[in-house]
PDB file of C-alpha atoms and ligand atoms in Angstrom:
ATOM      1  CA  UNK A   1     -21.729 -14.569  46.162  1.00  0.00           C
ATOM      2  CA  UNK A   2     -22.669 -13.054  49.664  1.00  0.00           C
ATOM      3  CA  UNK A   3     -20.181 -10.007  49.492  1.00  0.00           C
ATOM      4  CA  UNK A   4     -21.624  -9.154  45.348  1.00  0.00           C
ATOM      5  CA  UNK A   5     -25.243  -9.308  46.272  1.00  0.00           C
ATOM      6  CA  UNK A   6     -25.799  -5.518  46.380  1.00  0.00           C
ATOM      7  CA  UNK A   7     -24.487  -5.470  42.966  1.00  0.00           C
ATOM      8  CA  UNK A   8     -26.935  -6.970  41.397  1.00  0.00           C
ATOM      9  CA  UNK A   9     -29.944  -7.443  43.577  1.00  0.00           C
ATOM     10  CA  UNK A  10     -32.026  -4.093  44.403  1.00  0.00           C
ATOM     11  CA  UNK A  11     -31.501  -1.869  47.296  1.00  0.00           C
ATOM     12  CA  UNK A  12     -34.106  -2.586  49.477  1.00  0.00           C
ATOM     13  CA  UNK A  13     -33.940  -6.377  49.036  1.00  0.00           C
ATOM     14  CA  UNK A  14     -30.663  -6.255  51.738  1.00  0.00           C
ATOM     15  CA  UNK A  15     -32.506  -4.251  53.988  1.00  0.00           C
ATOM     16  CA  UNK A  16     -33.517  -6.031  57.260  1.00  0.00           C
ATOM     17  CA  UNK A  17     -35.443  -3.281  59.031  1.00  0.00           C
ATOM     18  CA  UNK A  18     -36.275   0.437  58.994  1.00  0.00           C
ATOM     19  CA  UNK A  19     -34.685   1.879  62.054  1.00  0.00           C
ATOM     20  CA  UNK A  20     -35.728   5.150  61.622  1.00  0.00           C
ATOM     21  CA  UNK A  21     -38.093   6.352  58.708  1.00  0.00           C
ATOM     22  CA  UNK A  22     -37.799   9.478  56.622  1.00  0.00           C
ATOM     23  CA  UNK A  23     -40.963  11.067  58.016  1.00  0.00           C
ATOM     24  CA  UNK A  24     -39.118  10.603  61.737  1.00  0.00           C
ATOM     25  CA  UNK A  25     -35.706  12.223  60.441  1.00  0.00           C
ATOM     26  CA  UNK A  26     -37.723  15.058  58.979  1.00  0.00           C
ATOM     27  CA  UNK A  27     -39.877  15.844  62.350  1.00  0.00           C
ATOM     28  CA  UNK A  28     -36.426  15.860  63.884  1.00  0.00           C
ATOM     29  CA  UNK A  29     -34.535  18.155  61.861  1.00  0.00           C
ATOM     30  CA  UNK A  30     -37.037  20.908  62.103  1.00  0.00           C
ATOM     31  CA  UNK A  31     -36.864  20.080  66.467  1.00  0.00           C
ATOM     32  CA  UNK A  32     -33.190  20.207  65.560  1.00  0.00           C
ATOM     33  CA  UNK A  33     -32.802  22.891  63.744  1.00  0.00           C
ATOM     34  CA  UNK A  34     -34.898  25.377  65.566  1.00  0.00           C
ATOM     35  CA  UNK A  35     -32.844  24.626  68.124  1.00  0.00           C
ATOM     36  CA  UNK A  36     -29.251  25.188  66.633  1.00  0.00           C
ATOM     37  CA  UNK A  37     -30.821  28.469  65.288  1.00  0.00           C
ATOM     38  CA  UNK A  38     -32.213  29.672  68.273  1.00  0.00           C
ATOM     39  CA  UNK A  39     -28.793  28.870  70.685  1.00  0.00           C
ATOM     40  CA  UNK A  40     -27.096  30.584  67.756  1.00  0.00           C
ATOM     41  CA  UNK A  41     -29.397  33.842  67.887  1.00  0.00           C
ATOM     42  CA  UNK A  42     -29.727  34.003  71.811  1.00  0.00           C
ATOM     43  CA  UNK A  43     -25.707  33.913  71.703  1.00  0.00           C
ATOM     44  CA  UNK A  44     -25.415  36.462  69.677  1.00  0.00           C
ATOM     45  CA  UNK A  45     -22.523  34.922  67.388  1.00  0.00           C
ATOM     46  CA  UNK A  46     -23.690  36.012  64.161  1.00  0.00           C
ATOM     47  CA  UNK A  47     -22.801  34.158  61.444  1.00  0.00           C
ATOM     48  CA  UNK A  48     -21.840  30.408  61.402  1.00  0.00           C
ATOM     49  CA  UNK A  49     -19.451  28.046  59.511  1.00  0.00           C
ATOM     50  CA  UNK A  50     -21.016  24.575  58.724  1.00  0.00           C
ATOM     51  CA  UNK A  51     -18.304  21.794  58.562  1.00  0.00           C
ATOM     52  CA  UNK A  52     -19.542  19.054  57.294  1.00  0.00           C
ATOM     53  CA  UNK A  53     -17.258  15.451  57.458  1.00  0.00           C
ATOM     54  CA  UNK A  54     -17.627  13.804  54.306  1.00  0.00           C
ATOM     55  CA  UNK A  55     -18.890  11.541  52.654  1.00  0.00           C
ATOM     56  CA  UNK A  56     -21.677  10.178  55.452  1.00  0.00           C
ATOM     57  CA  UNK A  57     -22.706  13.548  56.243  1.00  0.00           C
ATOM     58  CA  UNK A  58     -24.062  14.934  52.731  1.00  0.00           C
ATOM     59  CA  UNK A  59     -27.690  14.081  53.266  1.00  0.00           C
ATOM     60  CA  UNK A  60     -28.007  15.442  56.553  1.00  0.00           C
ATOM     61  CA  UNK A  61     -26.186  18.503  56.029  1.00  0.00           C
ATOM     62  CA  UNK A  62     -28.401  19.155  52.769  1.00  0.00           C
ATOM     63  CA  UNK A  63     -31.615  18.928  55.061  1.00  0.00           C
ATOM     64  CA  UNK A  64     -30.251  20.747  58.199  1.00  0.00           C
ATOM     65  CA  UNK A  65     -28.836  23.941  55.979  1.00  0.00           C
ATOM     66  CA  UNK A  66     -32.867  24.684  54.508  1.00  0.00           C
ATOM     67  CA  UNK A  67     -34.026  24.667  57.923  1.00  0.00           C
ATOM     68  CA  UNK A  68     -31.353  27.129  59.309  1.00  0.00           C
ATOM     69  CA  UNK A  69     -32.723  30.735  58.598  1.00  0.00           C
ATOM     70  CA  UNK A  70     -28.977  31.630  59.807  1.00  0.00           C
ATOM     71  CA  UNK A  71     -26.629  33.542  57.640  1.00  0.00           C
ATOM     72  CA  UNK A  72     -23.626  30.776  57.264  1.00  0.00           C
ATOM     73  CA  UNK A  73     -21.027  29.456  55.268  1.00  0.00           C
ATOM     74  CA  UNK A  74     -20.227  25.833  54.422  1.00  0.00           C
ATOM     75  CA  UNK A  75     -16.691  24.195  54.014  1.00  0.00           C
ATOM     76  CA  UNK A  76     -16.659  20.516  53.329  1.00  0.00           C
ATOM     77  CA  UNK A  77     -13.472  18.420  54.941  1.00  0.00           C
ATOM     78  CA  UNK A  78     -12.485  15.248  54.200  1.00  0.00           C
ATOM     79  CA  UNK A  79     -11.720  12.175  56.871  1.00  0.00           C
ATOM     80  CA  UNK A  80     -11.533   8.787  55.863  1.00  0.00           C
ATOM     81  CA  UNK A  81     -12.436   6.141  58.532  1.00  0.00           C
ATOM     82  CA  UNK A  82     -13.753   2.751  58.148  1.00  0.00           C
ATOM     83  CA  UNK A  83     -11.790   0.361  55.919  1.00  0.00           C
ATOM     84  CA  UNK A  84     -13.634  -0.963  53.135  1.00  0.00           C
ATOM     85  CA  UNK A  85     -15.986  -3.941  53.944  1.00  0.00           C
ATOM     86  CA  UNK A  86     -15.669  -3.711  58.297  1.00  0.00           C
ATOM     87  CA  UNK A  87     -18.343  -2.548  60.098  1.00  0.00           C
ATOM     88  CA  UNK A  88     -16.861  -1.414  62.918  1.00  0.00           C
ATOM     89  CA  UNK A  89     -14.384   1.574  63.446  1.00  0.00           C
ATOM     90  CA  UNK A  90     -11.846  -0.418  65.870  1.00  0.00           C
ATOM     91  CA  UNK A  91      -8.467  -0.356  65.279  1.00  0.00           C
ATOM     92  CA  UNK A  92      -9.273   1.601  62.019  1.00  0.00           C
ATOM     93  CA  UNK A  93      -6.478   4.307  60.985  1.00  0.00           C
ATOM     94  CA  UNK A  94      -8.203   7.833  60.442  1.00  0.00           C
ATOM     95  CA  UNK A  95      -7.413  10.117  58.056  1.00  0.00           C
ATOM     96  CA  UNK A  96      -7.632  13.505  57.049  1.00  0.00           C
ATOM     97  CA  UNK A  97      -6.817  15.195  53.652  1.00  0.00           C
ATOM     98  CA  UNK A  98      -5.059  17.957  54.697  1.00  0.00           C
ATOM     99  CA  UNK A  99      -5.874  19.963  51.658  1.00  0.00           C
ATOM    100  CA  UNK A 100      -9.834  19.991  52.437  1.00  0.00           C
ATOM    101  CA  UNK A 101      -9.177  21.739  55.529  1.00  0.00           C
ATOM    102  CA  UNK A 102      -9.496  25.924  55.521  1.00  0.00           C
ATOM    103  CA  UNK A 103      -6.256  27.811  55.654  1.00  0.00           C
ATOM    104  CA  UNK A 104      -7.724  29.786  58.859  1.00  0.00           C
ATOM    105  CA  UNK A 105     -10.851  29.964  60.930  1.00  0.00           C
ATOM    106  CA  UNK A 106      -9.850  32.938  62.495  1.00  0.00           C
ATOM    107  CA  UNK A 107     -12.786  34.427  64.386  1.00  0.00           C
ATOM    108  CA  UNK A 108     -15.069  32.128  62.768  1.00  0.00           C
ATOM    109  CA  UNK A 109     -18.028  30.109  64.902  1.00  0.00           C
ATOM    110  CA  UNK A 110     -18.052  26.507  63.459  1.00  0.00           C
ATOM    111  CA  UNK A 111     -20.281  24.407  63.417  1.00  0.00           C
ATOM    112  CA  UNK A 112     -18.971  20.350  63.160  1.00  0.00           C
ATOM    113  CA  UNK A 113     -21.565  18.114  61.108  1.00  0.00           C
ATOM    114  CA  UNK A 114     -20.871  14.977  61.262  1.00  0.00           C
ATOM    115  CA  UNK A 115     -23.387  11.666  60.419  1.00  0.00           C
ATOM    116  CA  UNK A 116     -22.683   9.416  63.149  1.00  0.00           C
ATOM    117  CA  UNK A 117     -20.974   9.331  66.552  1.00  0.00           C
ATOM    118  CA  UNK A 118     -19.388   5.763  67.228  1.00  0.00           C
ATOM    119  CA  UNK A 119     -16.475   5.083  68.915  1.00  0.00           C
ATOM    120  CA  UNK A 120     -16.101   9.452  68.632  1.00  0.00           C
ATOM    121  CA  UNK A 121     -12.703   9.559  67.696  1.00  0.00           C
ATOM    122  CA  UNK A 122     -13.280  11.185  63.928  1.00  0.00           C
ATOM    123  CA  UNK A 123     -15.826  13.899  65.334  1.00  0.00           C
ATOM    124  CA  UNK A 124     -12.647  14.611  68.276  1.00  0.00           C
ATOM    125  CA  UNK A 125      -9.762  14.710  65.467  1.00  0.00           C
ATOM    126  CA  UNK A 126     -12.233  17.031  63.644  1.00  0.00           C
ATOM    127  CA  UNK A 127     -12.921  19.451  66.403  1.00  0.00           C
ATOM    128  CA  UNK A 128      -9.408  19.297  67.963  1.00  0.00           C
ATOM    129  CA  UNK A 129      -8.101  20.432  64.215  1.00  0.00           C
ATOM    130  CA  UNK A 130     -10.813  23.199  63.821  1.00  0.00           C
ATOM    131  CA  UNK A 131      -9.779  24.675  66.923  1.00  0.00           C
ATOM    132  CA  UNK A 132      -6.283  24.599  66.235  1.00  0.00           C
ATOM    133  CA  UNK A 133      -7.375  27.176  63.286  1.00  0.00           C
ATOM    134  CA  UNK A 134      -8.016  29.657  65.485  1.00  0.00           C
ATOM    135  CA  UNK A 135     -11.506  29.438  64.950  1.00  0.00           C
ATOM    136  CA  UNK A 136     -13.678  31.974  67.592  1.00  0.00           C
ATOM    137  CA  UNK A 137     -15.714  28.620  68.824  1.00  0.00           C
ATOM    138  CA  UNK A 138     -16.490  24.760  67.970  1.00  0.00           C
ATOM    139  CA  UNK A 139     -19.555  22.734  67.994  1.00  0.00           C
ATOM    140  CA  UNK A 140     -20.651  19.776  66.912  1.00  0.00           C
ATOM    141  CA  UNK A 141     -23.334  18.279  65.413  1.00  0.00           C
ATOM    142  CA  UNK A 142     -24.126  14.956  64.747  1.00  0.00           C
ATOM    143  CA  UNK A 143     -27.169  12.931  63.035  1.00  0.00           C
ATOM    144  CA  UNK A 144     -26.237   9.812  65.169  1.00  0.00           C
ATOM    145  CA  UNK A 145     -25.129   8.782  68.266  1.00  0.00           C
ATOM    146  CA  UNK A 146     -24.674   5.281  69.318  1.00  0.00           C
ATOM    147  CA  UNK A 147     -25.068   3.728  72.621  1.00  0.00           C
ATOM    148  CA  UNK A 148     -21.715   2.410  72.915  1.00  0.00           C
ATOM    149  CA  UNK A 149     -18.749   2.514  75.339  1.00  0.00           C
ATOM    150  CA  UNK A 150     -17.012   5.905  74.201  1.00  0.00           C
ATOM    151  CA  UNK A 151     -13.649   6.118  73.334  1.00  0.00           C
ATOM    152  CA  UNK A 152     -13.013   9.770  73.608  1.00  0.00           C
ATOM    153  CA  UNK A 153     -14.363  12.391  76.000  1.00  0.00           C
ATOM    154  CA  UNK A 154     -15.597  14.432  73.727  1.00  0.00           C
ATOM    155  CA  UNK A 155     -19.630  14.685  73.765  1.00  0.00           C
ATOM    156  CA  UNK A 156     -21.841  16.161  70.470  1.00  0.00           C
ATOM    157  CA  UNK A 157     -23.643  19.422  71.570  1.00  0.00           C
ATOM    158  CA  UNK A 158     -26.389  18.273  69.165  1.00  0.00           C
ATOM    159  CA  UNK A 159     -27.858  14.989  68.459  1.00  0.00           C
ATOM    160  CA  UNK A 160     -30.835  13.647  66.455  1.00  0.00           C
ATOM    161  CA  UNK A 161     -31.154  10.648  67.418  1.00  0.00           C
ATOM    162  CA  UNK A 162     -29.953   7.945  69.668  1.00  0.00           C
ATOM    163  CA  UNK A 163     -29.029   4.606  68.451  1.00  0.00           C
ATOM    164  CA  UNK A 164     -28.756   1.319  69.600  1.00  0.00           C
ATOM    165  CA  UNK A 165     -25.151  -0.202  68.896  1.00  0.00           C
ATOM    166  CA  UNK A 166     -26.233  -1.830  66.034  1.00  0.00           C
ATOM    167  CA  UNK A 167     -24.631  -1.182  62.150  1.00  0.00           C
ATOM    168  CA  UNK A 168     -26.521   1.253  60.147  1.00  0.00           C
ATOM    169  CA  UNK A 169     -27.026   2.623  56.494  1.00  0.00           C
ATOM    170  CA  UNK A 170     -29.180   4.933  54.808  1.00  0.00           C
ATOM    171  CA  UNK A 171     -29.613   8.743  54.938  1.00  0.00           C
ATOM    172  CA  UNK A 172     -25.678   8.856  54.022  1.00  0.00           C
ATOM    173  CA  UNK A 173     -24.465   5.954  55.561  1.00  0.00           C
ATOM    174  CA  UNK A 174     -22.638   3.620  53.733  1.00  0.00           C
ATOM    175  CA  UNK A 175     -21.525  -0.124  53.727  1.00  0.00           C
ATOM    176  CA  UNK A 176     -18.581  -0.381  51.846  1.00  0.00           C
ATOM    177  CA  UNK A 177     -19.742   3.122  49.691  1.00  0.00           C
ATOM    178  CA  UNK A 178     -23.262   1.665  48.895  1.00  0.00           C
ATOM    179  CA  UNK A 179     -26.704   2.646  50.660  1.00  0.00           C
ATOM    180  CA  UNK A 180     -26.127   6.044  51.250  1.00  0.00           C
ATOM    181  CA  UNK A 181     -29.187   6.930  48.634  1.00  0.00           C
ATOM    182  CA  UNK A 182     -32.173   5.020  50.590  1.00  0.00           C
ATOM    183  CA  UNK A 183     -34.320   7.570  52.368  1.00  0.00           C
ATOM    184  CA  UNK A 184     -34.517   6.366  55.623  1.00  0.00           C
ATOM    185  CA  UNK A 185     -32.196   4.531  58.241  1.00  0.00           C
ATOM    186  CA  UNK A 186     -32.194   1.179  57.938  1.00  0.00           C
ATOM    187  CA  UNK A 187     -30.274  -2.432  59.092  1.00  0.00           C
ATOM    188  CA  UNK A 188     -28.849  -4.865  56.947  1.00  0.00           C
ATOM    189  CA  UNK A 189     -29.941  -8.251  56.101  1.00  0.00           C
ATOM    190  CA  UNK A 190     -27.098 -10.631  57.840  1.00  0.00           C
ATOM    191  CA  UNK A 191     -26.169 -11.835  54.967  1.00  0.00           C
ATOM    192  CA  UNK A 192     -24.870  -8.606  53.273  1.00  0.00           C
ATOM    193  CA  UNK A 193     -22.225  -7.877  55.527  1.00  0.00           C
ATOM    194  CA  UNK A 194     -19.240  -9.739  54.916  1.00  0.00           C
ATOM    195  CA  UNK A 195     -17.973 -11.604  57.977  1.00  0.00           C
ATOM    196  CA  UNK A 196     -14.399 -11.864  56.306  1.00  0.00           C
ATOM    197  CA  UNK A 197     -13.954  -8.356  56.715  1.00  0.00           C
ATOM    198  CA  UNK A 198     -14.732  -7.701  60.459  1.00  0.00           C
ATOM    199  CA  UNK A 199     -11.982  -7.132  63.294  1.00  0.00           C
ATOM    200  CA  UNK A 200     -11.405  -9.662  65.864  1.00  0.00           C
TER     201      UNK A 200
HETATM  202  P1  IMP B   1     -16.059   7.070  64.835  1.00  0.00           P
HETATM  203  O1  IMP B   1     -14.783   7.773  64.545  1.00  0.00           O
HETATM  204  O2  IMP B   1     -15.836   5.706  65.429  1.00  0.00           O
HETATM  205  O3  IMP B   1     -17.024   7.891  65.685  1.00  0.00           O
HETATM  206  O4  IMP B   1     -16.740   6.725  63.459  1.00  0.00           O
HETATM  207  C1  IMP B   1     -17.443   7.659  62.757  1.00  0.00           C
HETATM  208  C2  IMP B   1     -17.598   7.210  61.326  1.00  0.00           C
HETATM  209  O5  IMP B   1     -17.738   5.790  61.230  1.00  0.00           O
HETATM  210  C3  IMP B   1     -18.867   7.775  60.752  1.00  0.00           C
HETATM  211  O6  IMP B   1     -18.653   9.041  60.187  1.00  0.00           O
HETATM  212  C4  IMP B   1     -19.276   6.733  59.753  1.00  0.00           C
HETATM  213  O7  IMP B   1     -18.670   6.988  58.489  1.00  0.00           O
HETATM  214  C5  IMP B   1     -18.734   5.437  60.301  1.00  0.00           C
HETATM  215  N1  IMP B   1     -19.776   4.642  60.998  1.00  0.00           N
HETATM  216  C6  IMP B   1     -19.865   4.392  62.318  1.00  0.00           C
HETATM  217  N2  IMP B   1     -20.936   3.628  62.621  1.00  0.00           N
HETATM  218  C7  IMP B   1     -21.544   3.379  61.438  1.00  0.00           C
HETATM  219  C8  IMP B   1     -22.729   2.632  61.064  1.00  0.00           C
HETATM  220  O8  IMP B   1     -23.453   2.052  61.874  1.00  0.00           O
HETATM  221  N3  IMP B   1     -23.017   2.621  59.738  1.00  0.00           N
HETATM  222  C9  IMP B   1     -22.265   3.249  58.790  1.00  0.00           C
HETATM  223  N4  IMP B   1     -21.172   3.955  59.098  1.00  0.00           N
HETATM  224  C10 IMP B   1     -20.807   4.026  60.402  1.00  0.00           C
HETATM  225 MG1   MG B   2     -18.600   5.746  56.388  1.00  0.00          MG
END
């Protein structure tokens, strides 16, 4: 069965092509990171809280946070997106656990981390909540952006990388919760993704 074939075949056998290798995500990140540290420095805010969106962001945050000689904080929140098996975000309900979210922000500089900006509307609902918790100021921060009609007008401040519109895992993406453990950014054999599941 098409849709059980990660289960017992090995990673790397679904994988149809490296999109971006680890050696290219790690050149990036220290570009990246010099940068965020340096706009951080030059504006004089001080200290910074990280918030990363889980679960697609753990791997970059993990990378980005050794190369940020910044004194910061990190809170974790929680939104829920894509549903199951569908590989694209339209129509899809988002959700976020209240509970993950700080009681207050108050006079705090945040940071937004977030793995990949799609359609844009979990990165908005993120920011547009962190604001509303008084925080001092709110950026954003994103591994991924794909080339893609947007659906908000909200735009990251910082990018890695640019994408094609094409579905992605790897580096903390996921497919249905698997993948997020291979090292670099890769596409999926066609086969993996089950059609059954897609919108439209
Ligand atoms: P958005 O709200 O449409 O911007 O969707 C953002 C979320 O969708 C990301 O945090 C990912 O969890 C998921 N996502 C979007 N595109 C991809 C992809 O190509 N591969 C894996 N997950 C994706
Ligand atoms: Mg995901």
């Amino acid at each position: 069965m098409v849709a059980h074939s990660h289960q017992t075949l090995p990673l790397h056998a679904d994988v149809e092509r490296v999109l971006i290798s680890r050696e290219r995500i790690a050149a990036r990140l220290d570009e990246l990171a010099a940068r965020i540290a340096g706009d951080w420095e030059a504006g004089g805010a001080g200290e910074v809280t990280l918030v990363p969106i889980l679960t697609g962001s753990i791997v970059f945050v993990s990378d980005l946070i050794r190369r940020l000689p910044l004194r910061l904080r990190v809170h974790l929140i929680s939104v829920t997106s894509y549903p199951g098996k569908a590989t694209s975000s339209r129509g899809a309900t988002l959700e976020v656990e209240r509970s993950s979210l700080p009681a207050s922000l108050e006079g705090r500089h945040v940071l937004v981390v977030d793995d990949i900006f799609d359609s844009g509307r979990t990165l908005e609902l993120a920011t547009r909540l962190l604001a509303g918790l008084e925080a001092a100021s709110v950026r954003s921060c994103v591994l991924l952006d794909k080339r893609r009609p947007r659906e908000v007008t909200l735009e990251p401040d910082y990018v890695a990388f640019e994408i094609p519109d094409e579905f992605i895992v790897g580096y903390g993406l996921d497919y249905d919760g698997y993948y997020r453990n291979l090292p670099d950014i890769v596409t999926l054999k066609r086969g993996v993704i089950d059609p059954a599941a897609e919108p439209g």
